[in-house]
Amino acid sequence: MRIVAAAVLAVTIAAPASAQDRQWPERTWVSINGGIQSAGTAFDDAFEVPLYTESERVTVQYPVKGGGLFGAHAGYRIWKRLTIGAGVTRYSRRADAQVQAQLPHPFFDNQFRAVEGTASALRGETAANVLIGWMQPVSDRVRVILTAGPSFINVEQTIVTAVEVAETYPYDTAAFTTASTRREGRTGTGFNAGADVTWMFTRHLGAGGIVQITRARARLAAGNDRTITVDAGGVQAGAGIRFFF
Amino acid sequence: MTASRRTSVLACIAAALGVAFGPAPSAQGPRAPGRLTTFAAGSPQDLRQWDPLADAMLRSGELRVRQVRDDTQFPGRRVERADQYYRGVRVFGGDISRQMDEHGVVLSMFGNVYTGIGIAPNPAVTADAVKATINQLASLEQGPNNAPELVVLPIDDGASFRLAWRMRAVTDRMDIVQYFLDAESGSLLRQYSDLQTQSSVGRGTGVLGDSKKISVSGAAGNFTARDLLRPPLVETDDMKGDPIRTNDYLNGRVALGATDIAADSDNNWTDGAVTDAHVYSGFTYDYYFKRFGRRGLDNNNIRIRNLVNPVRRTPQDVALYLTSFPDFFVNAFYAGGGIMVYGVGLPPGFTSGGQSWNHLSGAIDVVAHELTHGVTDFSSGLIYRNESGALNEAFSDMMGTSVEFFFQPAGSGDLKADYLCGEDVVKPGGLRSMENPQAYGDPDHYSRRFLGTADNGGVHINSGIANHAFYLAIEGGTNRTSGLAVQGVGAANREQIERVFYRAFTQMLPSNATFALARAATLQAARDLFGANSNAERAVTQAWTAVGVE
């Protein structure tokens, strides 16, 4: 959020009063960016599985690391400098989920065996952003577009569903071998806000950078009527080419 | 052992070798005076004397290796057991146990060897004739797999010897009897019950009602009491109140099949006798494995098979079968081959000796006691009469109590660990006390030992002497007869004493061991495990001295 605010402030400072009257004759803009998305909000999961007449207790910590981002935005000036448009971003990154489990003993009650390990978990986010923008020419070559609007973020997440262990007689200890996982996806609704700064090379072509924040909350189905609530989105920063026509 | 006595025994052994290599004596010829030679060699000096003789006997075939097992308490070491043979015939009760390191160097040796045997090994009576006689003696025809063995039977501790046919037979009274018939005349020389029991007479009421896990096999709708999680197959068979079929199975007349295995449709087992026999036998396996590294009764994961409900626990069955099959009611016993049988007790309202009796499998120490008879059967083979029989019983009590302490919190009352035997199912008070044997009429001192012939020479009576030594070595205290005080290792260190007695009783004692040999072997075991002058050695020494065993 701070980055976005700073960008807006920079645009405001960079735009002298005389520039307010500069013209922006093109109606349509397109930007294509590559960049990064910041680390997201880590989340935990805990569930129980019936085992040996008791319950195996499993907890999983899922980190959400920053990763590569690809995005495309487009808009159309509908009135004066007000623009509406849409954008799509795609982010994905693998990270090791920390898995811990307390397994009941097959012979004795209340005698749990602790195991822990990791499971490679993919986090993917595809965001569809509605962009309501204000186009602000700063100079003849520099243009700024401030945007905000609702976002629809489809979250894909690898979810740990079971812990596989190796155990041999006398079963007083067990060793983590792997975790069973499945890919789960849900779409959450949120918002976006950002600023795009373009340096025009020609009348129709430029290069620029974008800073944007997106946020949405999704409820992933984790089986057995259990859901995991995850926060999607984050701060996105990228750069790419711009087309105006 | 003094030098002069050692020299004398050496001469006897040498004489034995001379007999072995010499010409066969005439069947009618005069018999040489026999002698029992007992040796307990733990020091290098003793071993230098004894080991060459044992090697010579092994080379000559007078000793034949019966069993070699890894020493589970010392990786790399092994224990070798050898039986004595005289001109190709096994000498009953003559055997040695040698403990060796990874290079085959003998570290200690204990044994009983008979000398001066001097009889002809040719039986006049055939095995078939012997079996026919035993069928009559047992009032039950023995199965085809039960055959007599020709042995040399020492008489009066080896003062003389008889060539005999030995056969272990199930009787119509549900006893298991060792018969010895004279191989020349066919007459009965000796018989004794080999039914290695937890106890005897009377009891009542149901199972304790505690909830526990039970390892079974199967799937929804059809679960069977077959534990497949432990290395050996642990199986519990429900005899469904059929004493005839139970007896026929033990006798080798019928085989048990899939329908005999205890079953349950929803895996919620409500038959307490099945549950406890199955679970506690698994626990006992666990104890032996975790404490000593032992893999089951034979240390080779032999199947454990529990038989429960051999009769119905009803007044009607008491009237019908108590006289014919008393052990199916108020006893539990090891039937050989990894098979245990648990009596059902007595119906509510029935008592025996003023005590009520529940299902015998409802007490963990009873189950462990019976399984330990199997351990003994596959290791030292302590002969079930007189002092060796009392040691056999005592070792089962020791291990039964040790298993109880391993799995239950110390205290009094149901499902608590203490030094009473069978107290959870025989109420009030249980069957024996290791802390105070005299309270149950059993001796706590060697001077008070039972010398009669009842109870196989007092196997359940004189066990109190060794039991009390075991107790004192752990807990300490003062022997009520001798007044001698013992500084035990303490309850927190009970594992030390358990390991000492386990080592001595499974790896060192010969089959015809005496209390004195048990003392020597346990002291050797204490030194092996914890070093000379260790607390364990001190406690064991003081304990045996306090109970009058020198």
XYZ file of N, CA, C and O in Angstrom, chain B residues 55-175:
484
model
N 34.519 -78.893 25.089
C 34.901 -79.048 23.679
C 35.133 -80.517 23.341
O 34.730 -81.004 22.274
N 35.793 -81.209 24.251
C 36.066 -82.626 24.006
C 34.768 -83.421 23.916
O 34.608 -84.305 23.062
N 33.820 -83.074 24.775
C 32.540 -83.788 24.748
C 31.757 -83.445 23.481
O 31.055 -84.288 22.933
N 31.878 -82.191 23.025
C 31.207 -81.818 21.772
C 31.811 -82.582 20.597
O 31.107 -83.053 19.698
N 33.155 -82.719 20.607
C 33.812 -83.444 19.501
C 33.452 -84.920 19.521
O 33.283 -85.545 18.480
N 33.309 -85.451 20.707
C 33.024 -86.879 20.801
C 31.549 -87.197 20.585
O 31.169 -88.354 20.458
N 30.723 -86.155 20.576
C 29.294 -86.392 20.404
C 28.566 -86.587 21.718
O 27.362 -86.836 21.740
N 29.290 -86.489 22.822
C 28.613 -86.591 24.122
C 27.812 -85.345 24.430
O 26.885 -85.391 25.248
N 28.202 -84.259 23.841
C 27.377 -83.056 23.867
C 27.023 -82.718 22.430
O 27.887 -82.745 21.551
N 25.776 -82.417 22.203
C 25.334 -82.040 20.867
C 24.617 -80.709 20.954
O 23.716 -80.539 21.790
N 25.027 -79.803 20.097
C 24.439 -78.472 20.137
C 22.961 -78.557 19.751
O 22.598 -79.090 18.712
N 22.157 -78.059 20.633
C 20.707 -78.046 20.382
C 20.254 -76.712 19.813
O 19.358 -76.635 18.997
N 20.921 -75.651 20.242
C 20.391 -74.342 19.904
C 21.528 -73.315 19.979
O 22.344 -73.358 20.900
N 21.575 -72.451 19.011
C 22.501 -71.313 19.052
C 21.669 -70.066 18.785
O 20.971 -69.976 17.777
N 21.739 -69.150 19.703
C 20.940 -67.935 19.575
C 21.832 -66.708 19.796
O 22.773 -66.757 20.597
N 21.511 -65.643 19.098
C 22.205 -64.393 19.363
C 21.866 -63.922 20.763
O 20.732 -64.067 21.223
N 22.878 -63.346 21.415
C 22.659 -62.747 22.721
C 22.078 -61.368 22.485
O 22.783 -60.438 22.087
N 20.798 -61.233 22.709
C 20.129 -59.979 22.351
C 20.541 -58.820 23.241
O 20.252 -57.671 22.944
N 21.219 -59.126 24.336
C 21.649 -58.041 25.217
C 23.060 -57.577 24.901
O 23.467 -56.506 25.349
N 23.815 -58.385 24.169
C 25.163 -58.016 23.773
C 25.340 -58.324 22.290
O 25.530 -59.492 21.920
N 25.242 -57.312 21.460
C 25.404 -57.562 20.019
C 26.722 -58.265 19.733
O 27.775 -57.887 20.259
N 26.661 -59.272 18.909
C 27.854 -60.024 18.547
C 28.026 -61.282 19.368
O 28.658 -62.237 18.936
N 27.496 -61.275 20.565
C 27.627 -62.468 21.391
C 26.525 -63.466 21.044
O 25.500 -63.100 20.483
N 26.758 -64.713 21.412
C 25.720 -65.700 21.203
C 25.731 -66.713 22.331
O 26.697 -66.800 23.106
N 24.658 -67.428 22.408
C 24.470 -68.412 23.468
C 24.257 -69.769 22.814
O 23.421 -69.923 21.927
N 25.038 -70.701 23.253
C 24.966 -72.045 22.682
C 24.478 -73.005 23.759
O 24.975 -72.977 24.885
N 23.505 -73.786 23.402
C 23.019 -74.799 24.332
C 23.304 -76.183 23.750
O 23.082 -76.397 22.550
N 23.763 -77.052 24.589
C 24.081 -78.398 24.114
C 23.520 -79.424 25.084
O 23.574 -79.248 26.307
N 22.958 -80.460 24.537
C 22.419 -81.552 25.351
C 23.456 -82.665 25.482
O 24.222 -82.932 24.542
N 23.435 -83.299 26.619
C 24.330 -84.438 26.825
C 23.726 -85.689 26.191
O 22.509 -85.938 26.309
N 24.566 -86.440 25.508
C 24.135 -87.713 24.920
C 25.059 -88.822 25.426
O 26.266 -88.621 25.602
N 24.464 -89.936 25.620
C 25.257 -91.100 25.993
C 25.034 -92.175 24.932
O 23.910 -92.684 24.779
N 26.033 -92.415 24.173
C 25.977 -93.408 23.093
C 24.754 -93.183 22.200
O 24.020 -94.096 21.862
N 24.555 -91.929 21.879
C 23.504 -91.565 20.933
C 22.144 -91.326 21.553
O 21.189 -90.996 20.851
N 22.054 -91.476 22.859
C 20.759 -91.284 23.538
C 20.864 -90.051 24.446
O 21.823 -89.927 25.214
N 19.886 -89.182 24.342
C 19.921 -87.960 25.142
C 19.787 -88.293 26.621
O 18.984 -89.153 27.008
N 20.590 -87.613 27.400
C 20.504 -87.766 28.852
C 19.548 -86.693 29.367
O 19.819 -85.491 29.240
N 18.455 -87.129 29.908
C 17.424 -86.185 30.338
C 17.950 -85.314 31.483
O 18.381 -85.831 32.511
N 17.917 -84.001 31.277
C 18.393 -83.074 32.311
C 19.875 -82.808 32.246
O 20.390 -82.038 33.060
N 20.583 -83.416 31.312
C 22.009 -83.152 31.144
C 22.207 -82.174 29.995
O 21.971 -82.530 28.838
N 22.609 -80.982 30.317
C 22.836 -79.995 29.262
C 23.691 -78.860 29.789
O 23.846 -78.678 31.002
N 24.247 -78.126 28.864
C 25.071 -76.987 29.247
C 24.662 -75.778 28.411
O 24.061 -75.901 27.347
N 25.026 -74.633 28.942
C 24.813 -73.376 28.232
C 26.134 -72.617 28.226
O 26.754 -72.440 29.274
N 26.582 -72.220 27.029
C 27.847 -71.479 26.930
C 27.584 -70.113 26.317
O 26.892 -70.006 25.299
N 28.130 -69.092 26.932
C 28.009 -67.743 26.421
C 29.323 -67.374 25.736
O 30.384 -67.452 26.349
N 29.232 -66.967 24.479
C 30.437 -66.746 23.678
C 30.452 -65.355 23.065
O 29.388 -64.790 22.787
N 31.661 -64.833 22.855
C 31.751 -63.537 22.201
C 31.731 -63.729 20.687
O 31.567 -64.847 20.176
N 31.932 -62.615 19.975
C 31.808 -62.666 18.515
C 32.886 -63.512 17.858
O 32.753 -63.899 16.694
N 33.966 -63.784 18.601
C 35.029 -64.622 18.044
C 34.895 -66.083 18.454
O 35.772 -66.896 18.163
N 33.845 -66.386 19.149
C 33.651 -67.764 19.580
C 34.347 -68.099 20.884
O 34.374 -69.269 21.294
N 34.890 -67.088 21.536
C 35.557 -67.334 22.812
C 34.501 -67.463 23.903
O 33.617 -66.607 24.034
N 34.605 -68.552 24.643
C 33.611 -68.803 25.693
C 33.869 -67.872 26.867
O 34.982 -67.768 27.387
N 32.803 -67.172 27.288
C 32.901 -66.206 28.372
C 32.403 -66.781 29.692
O 32.897 -66.424 30.755
N 31.421 -67.635 29.606
C 30.928 -68.290 30.805
C 30.208 -69.558 30.388
O 29.820 -69.723 29.221
N 30.023 -70.426 31.346
C 29.440 -71.722 31.022
C 28.766 -72.277 32.278
O 29.319 -72.195 33.378
N 27.572 -72.786 32.096
C 26.833 -73.369 33.205
C 26.247 -74.692 32.727
O 25.812 -74.802 31.581
N 26.233 -75.656 33.595
C 25.663 -76.903 33.131
C 25.587 -77.998 34.176
O 26.127 -77.889 35.277
N 24.866 -79.003 33.784
C 24.775 -80.243 34.555
C 25.136 -81.384 33.614
O 24.540 -81.512 32.539
N 26.103 -82.167 34.003
C 26.493 -83.307 33.180
C 26.579 -84.538 34.081
O 27.083 -84.463 35.202
N 26.038 -85.630 33.577
C 26.043 -86.869 34.361
C 27.200 -87.747 33.913
O 27.478 -87.873 32.716
N 27.825 -88.348 34.868
C 28.930 -89.254 34.562
C 28.627 -90.638 35.146
O 27.711 -90.798 35.965
N 29.410 -91.608 34.680
C 29.244 -92.970 35.210
C 27.932 -93.609 34.812
O 27.320 -94.358 35.592
N 27.460 -93.322 33.611
C 26.141 -93.823 33.196
C 26.165 -95.344 33.025
O 25.416 -96.066 33.672
N 26.996 -95.812 32.154
C 27.253 -97.252 32.090
C 26.066 -98.160 31.869
O 25.939 -99.221 32.498
N 25.138 -97.790 31.004
C 24.038 -98.698 30.681
C 24.024 -98.918 29.179
O 24.571 -98.123 28.416
N 23.401 -100.001 28.762
C 23.306 -100.285 27.329
C 22.162 -99.480 26.734
O 21.075 -99.436 27.313
N 22.386 -98.864 25.601
C 21.358 -97.976 25.044
C 20.382 -98.677 24.118
O 19.842 -98.061 23.206
N 20.154 -99.943 24.334
C 19.283 -100.700 23.425
C 17.966 -101.046 24.111
O 17.935 -101.873 25.034
N 16.868 -100.463 23.674
C 15.593 -100.713 24.352
C 15.028 -102.089 23.992
O 15.098 -102.521 22.842
N 14.464 -102.722 24.968
C 13.776 -103.988 24.709
C 12.330 -103.751 24.304
O 11.715 -104.580 23.646
N 11.807 -102.643 24.727
C 10.404 -102.312 24.432
C 10.381 -101.352 23.252
O 11.170 -100.391 23.194
N 9.479 -101.565 22.330
C 9.426 -100.710 21.148
C 8.656 -99.416 21.449
O 7.868 -99.337 22.401
N 8.876 -98.458 20.579
C 8.178 -97.177 20.728
C 6.672 -97.343 20.595
O 5.889 -96.706 21.313
N 6.245 -98.231 19.699
C 4.801 -98.447 19.523
C 4.173 -99.024 20.788
O 3.064 -98.633 21.190
N 4.905 -99.951 21.402
C 4.378 -100.545 22.640
C 4.300 -99.496 23.743
O 3.347 -99.463 24.529
N 5.301 -98.622 23.771
C 5.304 -97.549 24.776
C 4.108 -96.634 24.566
O 3.406 -96.260 25.515
N 3.861 -96.307 23.317
C 2.753 -95.387 23.039
C 1.416 -96.015 23.440
O 0.529 -95.325 23.971
N 1.306 -97.295 23.213
C 0.071 -97.969 23.612
C -0.102 -97.928 25.122
O -1.214 -97.696 25.639
N 0.998 -98.122 25.835
C 0.919 -98.046 27.297
C 0.523 -96.647 27.760
O -0.307 -96.476 28.662
N 1.131 -95.667 27.123
C 0.848 -94.291 27.544
C -0.583 -93.895 27.190
O -1.233 -93.152 27.932
N -1.098 -94.415 26.091
C -2.502 -94.172 25.786
C -3.394 -94.661 26.919
O -4.387 -94.030 27.286
N -3.003 -95.807 27.485
C -3.778 -96.348 28.606
C -3.591 -95.487 29.859
O -4.552 -95.181 30.556
N -2.324 -95.095 30.119
C -2.065 -94.301 31.319
C -2.776 -92.960 31.263
O -3.283 -92.467 32.274
N -2.800 -92.383 30.063
C -3.422 -91.061 29.908
C -4.921 -91.167 29.707
O -5.613 -90.137 29.719
N -5.399 -92.370 29.509
C -6.828 -92.593 29.192
C -7.240 -91.783 27.979
O -8.365 -91.277 27.904
N -6.300 -91.623 27.091
C -6.587 -90.836 25.900
C -5.599 -91.256 24.815
O -4.396 -91.351 25.076
N -6.123 -91.503 23.638
C -5.238 -91.898 22.552
C -4.500 -90.672 22.034
O -5.117 -89.673 21.660
N -3.201 -90.788 22.012
C -2.386 -89.658 21.584
C -2.376 -89.554 20.061
O -2.523 -90.543 19.351
N -2.210 -88.345 19.592
C -2.218 -88.100 18.158
C -1.007 -88.699 17.466
O -0.018 -89.081 18.107
N -1.069 -88.795 16.130
C 0.018 -89.454 15.377
C 1.350 -88.716 15.453
O 2.394 -89.311 15.237
N 1.312 -87.423 15.757
C 2.567 -86.663 15.799
C 3.244 -86.709 17.159
O 4.303 -86.130 17.349
N 2.601 -87.335 18.095
C 3.158 -87.406 19.440
C 3.846 -88.758 19.606
O 3.186 -89.789 19.692
N 5.176 -88.724 19.631
C 5.936 -89.978 19.670
C 6.868 -89.976 20.873
O 7.328 -88.928 21.307
N 7.165 -91.150 21.418
C 8.080 -91.210 22.562
C 9.533 -91.005 22.144
O 9.906 -91.240 20.995
N 10.330 -90.550 23.103
C 11.758 -90.325 22.871
C 12.554 -91.220 23.810
O 12.237 -91.303 25.005
N 13.561 -91.865 23.283
C 14.427 -92.703 24.113
C 15.429 -91.808 24.825
O 16.123 -91.009 24.184
N 15.485 -91.920 26.145
C 16.407 -91.085 26.924
C 17.101 -91.925 27.980
O 16.644 -93.028 28.327
N 18.183 -91.348 28.478
C 18.799 -91.884 29.692
C 18.221 -91.075 30.852
O 18.345 -89.853 30.880
N 17.585 -91.762 31.762
C 16.931 -91.063 32.875
C 17.777 -91.198 34.134
O 17.940 -92.296 34.669
N 18.313 -90.090 34.614
C 19.059 -90.155 35.885
C 18.101 -90.416 37.045
O 17.011 -89.851 37.106
N 18.512 -91.273 37.920
C 17.722 -91.575 39.114
C 18.479 -91.044 40.319
O 19.707 -91.213 40.412
N 17.773 -90.407 41.208
C 18.394 -89.880 42.433
C 19.600 -89.003 42.116
O 20.721 -89.240 42.587
N 19.355 -88.014 41.307
C 20.398 -87.053 40.934
C 21.632 -87.723 40.334
O 22.772 -87.290 40.558
N 21.411 -88.783 39.603
C 22.510 -89.395 38.879
C 23.225 -90.497 39.631
O 24.280 -90.963 39.207
N 22.657 -90.922 40.741
C 23.267 -92.042 41.463
C 23.187 -93.319 40.629
O 24.044 -94.199 40.709
N 22.129 -93.400 39.827
C 22.004 -94.515 38.884
C 21.222 -94.022 37.672
O 20.699 -92.882 37.671
N 21.148 -94.871 36.668
C 20.523 -94.446 35.413
C 19.674 -95.585 34.868
O 19.970 -96.763 35.071
N 18.627 -95.193 34.157
C 17.799 -96.182 33.473
C 17.571 -95.708 32.050
O 17.368 -94.522 31.795
N 17.602 -96.635 31.150
C 17.197 -96.329 29.784
C 15.669 -96.266 29.783
O 15.009 -97.210 30.232
N 15.134 -95.150 29.288
C 13.689 -94.952 29.425
C 13.105 -94.340 28.156
O 13.809 -93.682 27.372
N 11.846 -94.598 27.976
C 11.093 -93.895 26.942
C 10.386 -92.722 27.617
O 9.685 -92.906 28.606
N 10.574 -91.539 27.067
C 9.904 -90.353 27.601
C 8.825 -89.922 26.612
O 9.026 -89.917 25.397
N 7.675 -89.568 27.132
C 6.620 -89.065 26.263
C 5.771 -88.056 27.031
O 5.405 -88.293 28.176
N 5.510 -86.945 26.383
C 4.677 -85.884 26.969
C 3.284 -86.053 26.386
O 3.093 -85.936 25.176
N 2.323 -86.336 27.245
C 1.002 -86.714 26.748
C -0.098 -85.909 27.430
O -0.012 -85.571 28.612
N -1.120 -85.626 26.654
C -2.319 -84.994 27.201
C -3.239 -86.094 27.724
O -3.412 -87.122 27.068
N -3.792 -85.866 28.896
C -4.645 -86.891 29.490
C -6.121 -86.519 29.337
O -6.456 -85.404 28.952
N -6.960 -87.479 29.673
C -8.393 -87.207 29.607
C -8.822 -86.221 30.684
O -9.916 -85.677 30.635
N -7.973 -85.954 31.662
C -8.279 -84.991 32.710
C -7.694 -83.627 32.400
O -7.566 -82.780 33.260
N -7.330 -83.481 31.161
C -6.790 -82.203 30.715
C -5.527 -81.830 31.465
O -5.328 -80.698 31.881
N -4.721 -82.827 31.625
C -3.405 -82.571 32.187
C -2.389 -82.873 31.086
O -2.715 -83.544 30.097
